[in-house]
Amino acid sequence: MGKRDKLRATKLYQRACRWHSSDACESWADALPLSKALVVLRAACKQIKSVCFALAKRLRNSGKPKLVAQSMRIFRPLCRAGQISACTYIAYALFHGKGVPKDKAAGLQFYKYACQHGSASGCVSVGHVYEDKKLGKYHLRKPFYQRACDGGDD
């Protein structure tokens, strides 16, 4: 795609975003540097709730501790509202201390919650935690792996 085509596509994404197309907002943001993309996604998130997840992921993936912490403030209400993939992001952050203080117990609870609500990655993550024989729960790993295989959503 030539420079002229990219410029035209960006303008079309911008226009469609203003008409509340979440896909267009995300595509527009993809064409921008991080700082400008965050401005676009924050504004869109106020109008189009489905864009909030994309904003939180962009913040998390920035690798900047302050922005990663901001992502958690977006993921939490999304998780409470039933967006289970947001719960797995919270679980990972808590379990590994990414953007929040490390809390393996809380991370495990979020992984279990995600698993119970259909997240294959949540189930696999619980299984991985139980692989640690020091926990004394090694025997519990198999049902979580099986549940992941039986049909998680992600």
JSON list of C-alpha atoms in Angstrom, two decimals:
[
{"chain": "A", "resi": 1, "resn": "MET", "atom": "CA", "xyz": [0.00, 0.00, 0.00]},
{"chain": "A", "resi": 2, "resn": "GLY", "atom": "CA", "xyz": [1.43, 3.35, -1.02]},
{"chain": "A", "resi": 3, "resn": "LYS", "atom": "CA", "xyz": [1.78, 6.39, 1.21]},
{"chain": "A", "resi": 4, "resn": "ARG", "atom": "CA", "xyz": [-1.21, 8.06, -0.44]},
{"chain": "A", "resi": 5, "resn": "ASP", "atom": "CA", "xyz": [-3.39, 4.97, 0.13]},
{"chain": "A", "resi": 6, "resn": "LYS", "atom": "CA", "xyz": [-2.35, 4.80, 3.78]},
{"chain": "A", "resi": 7, "resn": "LEU", "atom": "CA", "xyz": [-3.27, 8.44, 4.28]},
{"chain": "A", "resi": 8, "resn": "ARG", "atom": "CA", "xyz": [-6.65, 7.90, 2.65]},
{"chain": "A", "resi": 9, "resn": "ALA", "atom": "CA", "xyz": [-7.30, 4.76, 4.73]},
{"chain": "A", "resi": 10, "resn": "THR", "atom": "CA", "xyz": [-6.35, 6.62, 7.91]},
{"chain": "A", "resi": 11, "resn": "LYS", "atom": "CA", "xyz": [-8.84, 9.39, 7.07]},
{"chain": "A", "resi": 12, "resn": "LEU", "atom": "CA", "xyz": [-11.56, 6.82, 6.41]},
{"chain": "A", "resi": 13, "resn": "TYR", "atom": "CA", "xyz": [-10.82, 5.06, 9.73]},
{"chain": "A", "resi": 14, "resn": "GLN", "atom": "CA", "xyz": [-10.96, 8.41, 11.48]},
{"chain": "A", "resi": 15, "resn": "ARG", "atom": "CA", "xyz": [-14.35, 9.21, 9.95]},
{"chain": "A", "resi": 16, "resn": "ALA", "atom": "CA", "xyz": [-15.76, 5.76, 10.72]},
{"chain": "A", "resi": 17, "resn": "CYS", "atom": "CA", "xyz": [-14.46, 6.00, 14.28]},
{"chain": "A", "resi": 18, "resn": "ARG", "atom": "CA", "xyz": [-16.44, 9.21, 14.73]},
{"chain": "A", "resi": 19, "resn": "TRP", "atom": "CA", "xyz": [-19.47, 7.18, 13.62]},
{"chain": "A", "resi": 20, "resn": "HIS", "atom": "CA", "xyz": [-18.78, 4.77, 16.51]},
{"chain": "A", "resi": 21, "resn": "SER", "atom": "CA", "xyz": [-17.12, 1.91, 14.67]},
{"chain": "A", "resi": 22, "resn": "SER", "atom": "CA", "xyz": [-14.87, 0.22, 17.19]},
{"chain": "A", "resi": 23, "resn": "ASP", "atom": "CA", "xyz": [-12.92, -1.61, 14.47]},
{"chain": "A", "resi": 24, "resn": "ALA", "atom": "CA", "xyz": [-12.25, 1.68, 12.69]},
{"chain": "A", "resi": 25, "resn": "CYS", "atom": "CA", "xyz": [-11.07, 3.32, 15.91]},
{"chain": "A", "resi": 26, "resn": "GLU", "atom": "CA", "xyz": [-8.65, 0.47, 16.55]},
{"chain": "A", "resi": 27, "resn": "SER", "atom": "CA", "xyz": [-7.38, 0.54, 12.95]},
{"chain": "A", "resi": 28, "resn": "TRP", "atom": "CA", "xyz": [-6.93, 4.30, 13.12]},
{"chain": "A", "resi": 29, "resn": "ALA", "atom": "CA", "xyz": [-4.97, 3.92, 16.35]},
{"chain": "A", "resi": 30, "resn": "ASP", "atom": "CA", "xyz": [-2.83, 1.19, 14.77]},
{"chain": "A", "resi": 31, "resn": "ALA", "atom": "CA", "xyz": [-1.70, 3.70, 12.14]},
{"chain": "A", "resi": 32, "resn": "LEU", "atom": "CA", "xyz": [-0.52, 6.21, 14.76]},
{"chain": "A", "resi": 33, "resn": "PRO", "atom": "CA", "xyz": [2.43, 6.48, 17.13]},
{"chain": "A", "resi": 34, "resn": "LEU", "atom": "CA", "xyz": [1.67, 5.30, 20.67]},
{"chain": "A", "resi": 35, "resn": "SER", "atom": "CA", "xyz": [1.04, 8.72, 22.22]},
{"chain": "A", "resi": 36, "resn": "LYS", "atom": "CA", "xyz": [-1.46, 9.72, 19.52]},
{"chain": "A", "resi": 37, "resn": "ALA", "atom": "CA", "xyz": [-3.03, 6.26, 19.47]},
{"chain": "A", "resi": 38, "resn": "LEU", "atom": "CA", "xyz": [-3.72, 6.52, 23.19]},
{"chain": "A", "resi": 39, "resn": "VAL", "atom": "CA", "xyz": [-5.45, 9.88, 22.70]},
{"chain": "A", "resi": 40, "resn": "VAL", "atom": "CA", "xyz": [-7.68, 8.36, 20.01]},
{"chain": "A", "resi": 41, "resn": "LEU", "atom": "CA", "xyz": [-8.49, 5.24, 22.03]},
{"chain": "A", "resi": 42, "resn": "ARG", "atom": "CA", "xyz": [-9.18, 7.17, 25.25]},
{"chain": "A", "resi": 43, "resn": "ALA", "atom": "CA", "xyz": [-11.62, 9.44, 23.46]},
{"chain": "A", "resi": 44, "resn": "ALA", "atom": "CA", "xyz": [-13.28, 6.52, 21.69]},
{"chain": "A", "resi": 45, "resn": "CYS", "atom": "CA", "xyz": [-13.51, 4.51, 24.92]},
{"chain": "A", "resi": 46, "resn": "LYS", "atom": "CA", "xyz": [-15.76, 7.21, 26.40]},
{"chain": "A", "resi": 47, "resn": "GLN", "atom": "CA", "xyz": [-18.24, 6.69, 23.56]},
{"chain": "A", "resi": 48, "resn": "ILE", "atom": "CA", "xyz": [-17.70, 3.06, 22.51]},
{"chain": "A", "resi": 49, "resn": "LYS", "atom": "CA", "xyz": [-17.18, 0.72, 25.47]},
{"chain": "A", "resi": 50, "resn": "SER", "atom": "CA", "xyz": [-15.81, -2.09, 23.29]},
{"chain": "A", "resi": 51, "resn": "VAL", "atom": "CA", "xyz": [-12.79, 0.12, 22.49]},
{"chain": "A", "resi": 52, "resn": "CYS", "atom": "CA", "xyz": [-11.81, 0.20, 26.17]},
{"chain": "A", "resi": 53, "resn": "PHE", "atom": "CA", "xyz": [-10.36, -3.31, 25.98]},
{"chain": "A", "resi": 54, "resn": "ALA", "atom": "CA", "xyz": [-8.18, -2.28, 23.03]},
{"chain": "A", "resi": 55, "resn": "LEU", "atom": "CA", "xyz": [-7.05, 0.77, 25.00]},
{"chain": "A", "resi": 56, "resn": "ALA", "atom": "CA", "xyz": [-6.17, -1.34, 28.03]},
{"chain": "A", "resi": 57, "resn": "LYS", "atom": "CA", "xyz": [-4.22, -3.82, 25.88]},
{"chain": "A", "resi": 58, "resn": "ARG", "atom": "CA", "xyz": [-2.31, -0.99, 24.20]},
{"chain": "A", "resi": 59, "resn": "LEU", "atom": "CA", "xyz": [-1.44, 0.49, 27.60]},
{"chain": "A", "resi": 60, "resn": "ARG", "atom": "CA", "xyz": [-0.35, -2.91, 28.91]},
{"chain": "A", "resi": 61, "resn": "ASN", "atom": "CA", "xyz": [1.73, -3.73, 25.87]},
{"chain": "A", "resi": 62, "resn": "SER", "atom": "CA", "xyz": [3.51, -0.36, 25.99]},
{"chain": "A", "resi": 63, "resn": "GLY", "atom": "CA", "xyz": [5.91, -1.80, 28.56]},
{"chain": "A", "resi": 64, "resn": "LYS", "atom": "CA", "xyz": [5.92, 1.52, 30.40]},
{"chain": "A", "resi": 65, "resn": "PRO", "atom": "CA", "xyz": [5.16, 0.86, 34.10]},
{"chain": "A", "resi": 66, "resn": "LYS", "atom": "CA", "xyz": [2.90, 3.90, 34.51]},
{"chain": "A", "resi": 67, "resn": "LEU", "atom": "CA", "xyz": [0.83, 2.94, 31.45]},
{"chain": "A", "resi": 68, "resn": "VAL", "atom": "CA", "xyz": [0.71, -0.72, 32.47]},
{"chain": "A", "resi": 69, "resn": "ALA", "atom": "CA", "xyz": [-0.72, 0.38, 35.84]},
{"chain": "A", "resi": 70, "resn": "GLN", "atom": "CA", "xyz": [-3.33, 2.47, 34.00]},
{"chain": "A", "resi": 71, "resn": "SER", "atom": "CA", "xyz": [-4.35, -0.62, 32.02]},
{"chain": "A", "resi": 72, "resn": "MET", "atom": "CA", "xyz": [-5.31, -2.36, 35.24]},
{"chain": "A", "resi": 73, "resn": "ARG", "atom": "CA", "xyz": [-7.75, 0.44, 36.08]},
{"chain": "A", "resi": 74, "resn": "ILE", "atom": "CA", "xyz": [-9.49, -0.29, 32.79]},
{"chain": "A", "resi": 75, "resn": "PHE", "atom": "CA", "xyz": [-9.28, -4.10, 32.89]},
{"chain": "A", "resi": 76, "resn": "ARG", "atom": "CA", "xyz": [-10.90, -4.35, 36.36]},
{"chain": "A", "resi": 77, "resn": "PRO", "atom": "CA", "xyz": [-14.32, -2.88, 35.45]},
{"chain": "A", "resi": 78, "resn": "LEU", "atom": "CA", "xyz": [-14.27, -4.80, 32.18]},
{"chain": "A", "resi": 79, "resn": "CYS", "atom": "CA", "xyz": [-13.71, -8.03, 34.11]},
{"chain": "A", "resi": 80, "resn": "ARG", "atom": "CA", "xyz": [-16.53, -7.16, 36.53]},
{"chain": "A", "resi": 81, "resn": "ALA", "atom": "CA", "xyz": [-18.77, -6.49, 33.52]},
{"chain": "A", "resi": 82, "resn": "GLY", "atom": "CA", "xyz": [-18.12, -10.00, 32.19]},
{"chain": "A", "resi": 83, "resn": "GLN", "atom": "CA", "xyz": [-15.29, -9.51, 29.70]},
{"chain": "A", "resi": 84, "resn": "ILE", "atom": "CA", "xyz": [-13.42, -12.61, 30.79]},
{"chain": "A", "resi": 85, "resn": "SER", "atom": "CA", "xyz": [-10.32, -11.94, 28.70]},
{"chain": "A", "resi": 86, "resn": "ALA", "atom": "CA", "xyz": [-9.83, -8.81, 30.84]},
{"chain": "A", "resi": 87, "resn": "CYS", "atom": "CA", "xyz": [-9.83, -11.09, 33.89]},
{"chain": "A", "resi": 88, "resn": "THR", "atom": "CA", "xyz": [-6.97, -13.14, 32.44]},
{"chain": "A", "resi": 89, "resn": "TYR", "atom": "CA", "xyz": [-4.95, -9.97, 31.88]},
{"chain": "A", "resi": 90, "resn": "ILE", "atom": "CA", "xyz": [-5.53, -9.01, 35.52]},
{"chain": "A", "resi": 91, "resn": "ALA", "atom": "CA", "xyz": [-4.57, -12.51, 36.65]},
{"chain": "A", "resi": 92, "resn": "TYR", "atom": "CA", "xyz": [-1.32, -12.39, 34.71]},
{"chain": "A", "resi": 93, "resn": "ALA", "atom": "CA", "xyz": [-0.44, -8.94, 36.02]},
{"chain": "A", "resi": 94, "resn": "LEU", "atom": "CA", "xyz": [-1.09, -9.92, 39.62]},
{"chain": "A", "resi": 95, "resn": "PHE", "atom": "CA", "xyz": [0.60, -13.30, 39.39]},
{"chain": "A", "resi": 96, "resn": "HIS", "atom": "CA", "xyz": [3.75, -11.86, 37.80]},
{"chain": "A", "resi": 97, "resn": "GLY", "atom": "CA", "xyz": [3.73, -8.37, 39.34]},
{"chain": "A", "resi": 98, "resn": "LYS", "atom": "CA", "xyz": [3.34, -6.51, 36.04]},
{"chain": "A", "resi": 99, "resn": "GLY", "atom": "CA", "xyz": [2.06, -2.99, 36.72]},
{"chain": "A", "resi": 100, "resn": "VAL", "atom": "CA", "xyz": [0.77, -3.97, 40.15]},
{"chain": "A", "resi": 101, "resn": "PRO", "atom": "CA", "xyz": [2.34, -5.44, 43.27]},
{"chain": "A", "resi": 102, "resn": "LYS", "atom": "CA", "xyz": [2.91, -9.18, 42.85]},
{"chain": "A", "resi": 103, "resn": "ASP", "atom": "CA", "xyz": [0.12, -11.20, 44.48]},
{"chain": "A", "resi": 104, "resn": "LYS", "atom": "CA", "xyz": [0.19, -14.82, 43.32]},
{"chain": "A", "resi": 105, "resn": "ALA", "atom": "CA", "xyz": [-2.84, -15.82, 45.41]},
{"chain": "A", "resi": 106, "resn": "ALA", "atom": "CA", "xyz": [-5.01, -13.08, 43.92]},
{"chain": "A", "resi": 107, "resn": "GLY", "atom": "CA", "xyz": [-3.67, -13.85, 40.44]},
{"chain": "A", "resi": 108, "resn": "LEU", "atom": "CA", "xyz": [-4.60, -17.50, 40.87]},
{"chain": "A", "resi": 109, "resn": "GLN", "atom": "CA", "xyz": [-8.12, -16.51, 41.94]},
{"chain": "A", "resi": 110, "resn": "PHE", "atom": "CA", "xyz": [-8.56, -14.41, 38.80]},
{"chain": "A", "resi": 111, "resn": "TYR", "atom": "CA", "xyz": [-7.24, -17.28, 36.66]},
{"chain": "A", "resi": 112, "resn": "LYS", "atom": "CA", "xyz": [-9.75, -19.63, 38.32]},
{"chain": "A", "resi": 113, "resn": "TYR", "atom": "CA", "xyz": [-12.56, -17.14, 37.80]},
{"chain": "A", "resi": 114, "resn": "ALA", "atom": "CA", "xyz": [-11.64, -16.82, 34.13]},
{"chain": "A", "resi": 115, "resn": "CYS", "atom": "CA", "xyz": [-11.49, -20.60, 33.79]},
{"chain": "A", "resi": 116, "resn": "GLN", "atom": "CA", "xyz": [-14.90, -21.04, 35.42]},
{"chain": "A", "resi": 117, "resn": "HIS", "atom": "CA", "xyz": [-16.31, -18.57, 32.91]},
{"chain": "A", "resi": 118, "resn": "GLY", "atom": "CA", "xyz": [-15.00, -20.27, 29.78]},
{"chain": "A", "resi": 119, "resn": "SER", "atom": "CA", "xyz": [-11.43, -19.03, 29.32]},
{"chain": "A", "resi": 120, "resn": "ALA", "atom": "CA", "xyz": [-9.18, -21.82, 28.06]},
{"chain": "A", "resi": 121, "resn": "SER", "atom": "CA", "xyz": [-6.11, -19.71, 28.81]},
{"chain": "A", "resi": 122, "resn": "GLY", "atom": "CA", "xyz": [-7.38, -19.19, 32.36]},
{"chain": "A", "resi": 123, "resn": "CYS", "atom": "CA", "xyz": [-7.70, -22.96, 32.79]},
{"chain": "A", "resi": 124, "resn": "VAL", "atom": "CA", "xyz": [-4.25, -23.63, 31.33]},
{"chain": "A", "resi": 125, "resn": "SER", "atom": "CA", "xyz": [-2.76, -21.00, 33.61]},
{"chain": "A", "resi": 126, "resn": "VAL", "atom": "CA", "xyz": [-4.29, -22.63, 36.70]},
{"chain": "A", "resi": 127, "resn": "GLY", "atom": "CA", "xyz": [-2.86, -25.94, 35.51]},
{"chain": "A", "resi": 128, "resn": "HIS", "atom": "CA", "xyz": [0.57, -24.35, 35.12]},
{"chain": "A", "resi": 129, "resn": "VAL", "atom": "CA", "xyz": [0.40, -22.96, 38.66]},
{"chain": "A", "resi": 130, "resn": "TYR", "atom": "CA", "xyz": [-0.43, -26.41, 40.01]},
{"chain": "A", "resi": 131, "resn": "GLU", "atom": "CA", "xyz": [2.53, -27.91, 38.12]},
{"chain": "A", "resi": 132, "resn": "ASP", "atom": "CA", "xyz": [4.66, -26.52, 40.95]},
{"chain": "A", "resi": 133, "resn": "LYS", "atom": "CA", "xyz": [4.99, -29.58, 43.20]},
{"chain": "A", "resi": 134, "resn": "LYS", "atom": "CA", "xyz": [5.97, -27.36, 46.14]},
{"chain": "A", "resi": 135, "resn": "LEU", "atom": "CA", "xyz": [2.37, -26.20, 46.40]},
{"chain": "A", "resi": 136, "resn": "GLY", "atom": "CA", "xyz": [1.19, -29.70, 47.15]},
{"chain": "A", "resi": 137, "resn": "LYS", "atom": "CA", "xyz": [-1.63, -29.40, 44.60]},
{"chain": "A", "resi": 138, "resn": "TYR", "atom": "CA", "xyz": [0.05, -31.12, 41.68]},
{"chain": "A", "resi": 139, "resn": "HIS", "atom": "CA", "xyz": [-2.85, -33.60, 41.47]},
{"chain": "A", "resi": 140, "resn": "LEU", "atom": "CA", "xyz": [-5.27, -30.73, 40.73]},
{"chain": "A", "resi": 141, "resn": "ARG", "atom": "CA", "xyz": [-3.64, -29.64, 37.48]},
{"chain": "A", "resi": 142, "resn": "LYS", "atom": "CA", "xyz": [-5.18, -32.27, 35.19]},
{"chain": "A", "resi": 143, "resn": "PRO", "atom": "CA", "xyz": [-8.84, -31.21, 35.49]},
{"chain": "A", "resi": 144, "resn": "PHE", "atom": "CA", "xyz": [-7.90, -27.65, 34.56]},
{"chain": "A", "resi": 145, "resn": "TYR", "atom": "CA", "xyz": [-5.98, -28.78, 31.50]},
{"chain": "A", "resi": 146, "resn": "GLN", "atom": "CA", "xyz": [-8.90, -31.02, 30.55]},
{"chain": "A", "resi": 147, "resn": "ARG", "atom": "CA", "xyz": [-11.34, -28.16, 30.93]},
{"chain": "A", "resi": 148, "resn": "ALA", "atom": "CA", "xyz": [-9.18, -26.05, 28.61]},
{"chain": "A", "resi": 149, "resn": "CYS", "atom": "CA", "xyz": [-9.20, -28.82, 26.02]},
{"chain": "A", "resi": 150, "resn": "ASP", "atom": "CA", "xyz": [-12.93, -29.35, 26.36]},
{"chain": "A", "resi": 151, "resn": "GLY", "atom": "CA", "xyz": [-13.77, -25.92, 25.07]},
{"chain": "A", "resi": 152, "resn": "GLY", "atom": "CA", "xyz": [-12.66, -22.63, 26.40]},
{"chain": "A", "resi": 153, "resn": "ASP", "atom": "CA", "xyz": [-13.59, -19.46, 24.53]},
{"chain": "A", "resi": 154, "resn": "ASP", "atom": "CA", "xyz": [-10.12, -18.17, 23.80]}
]
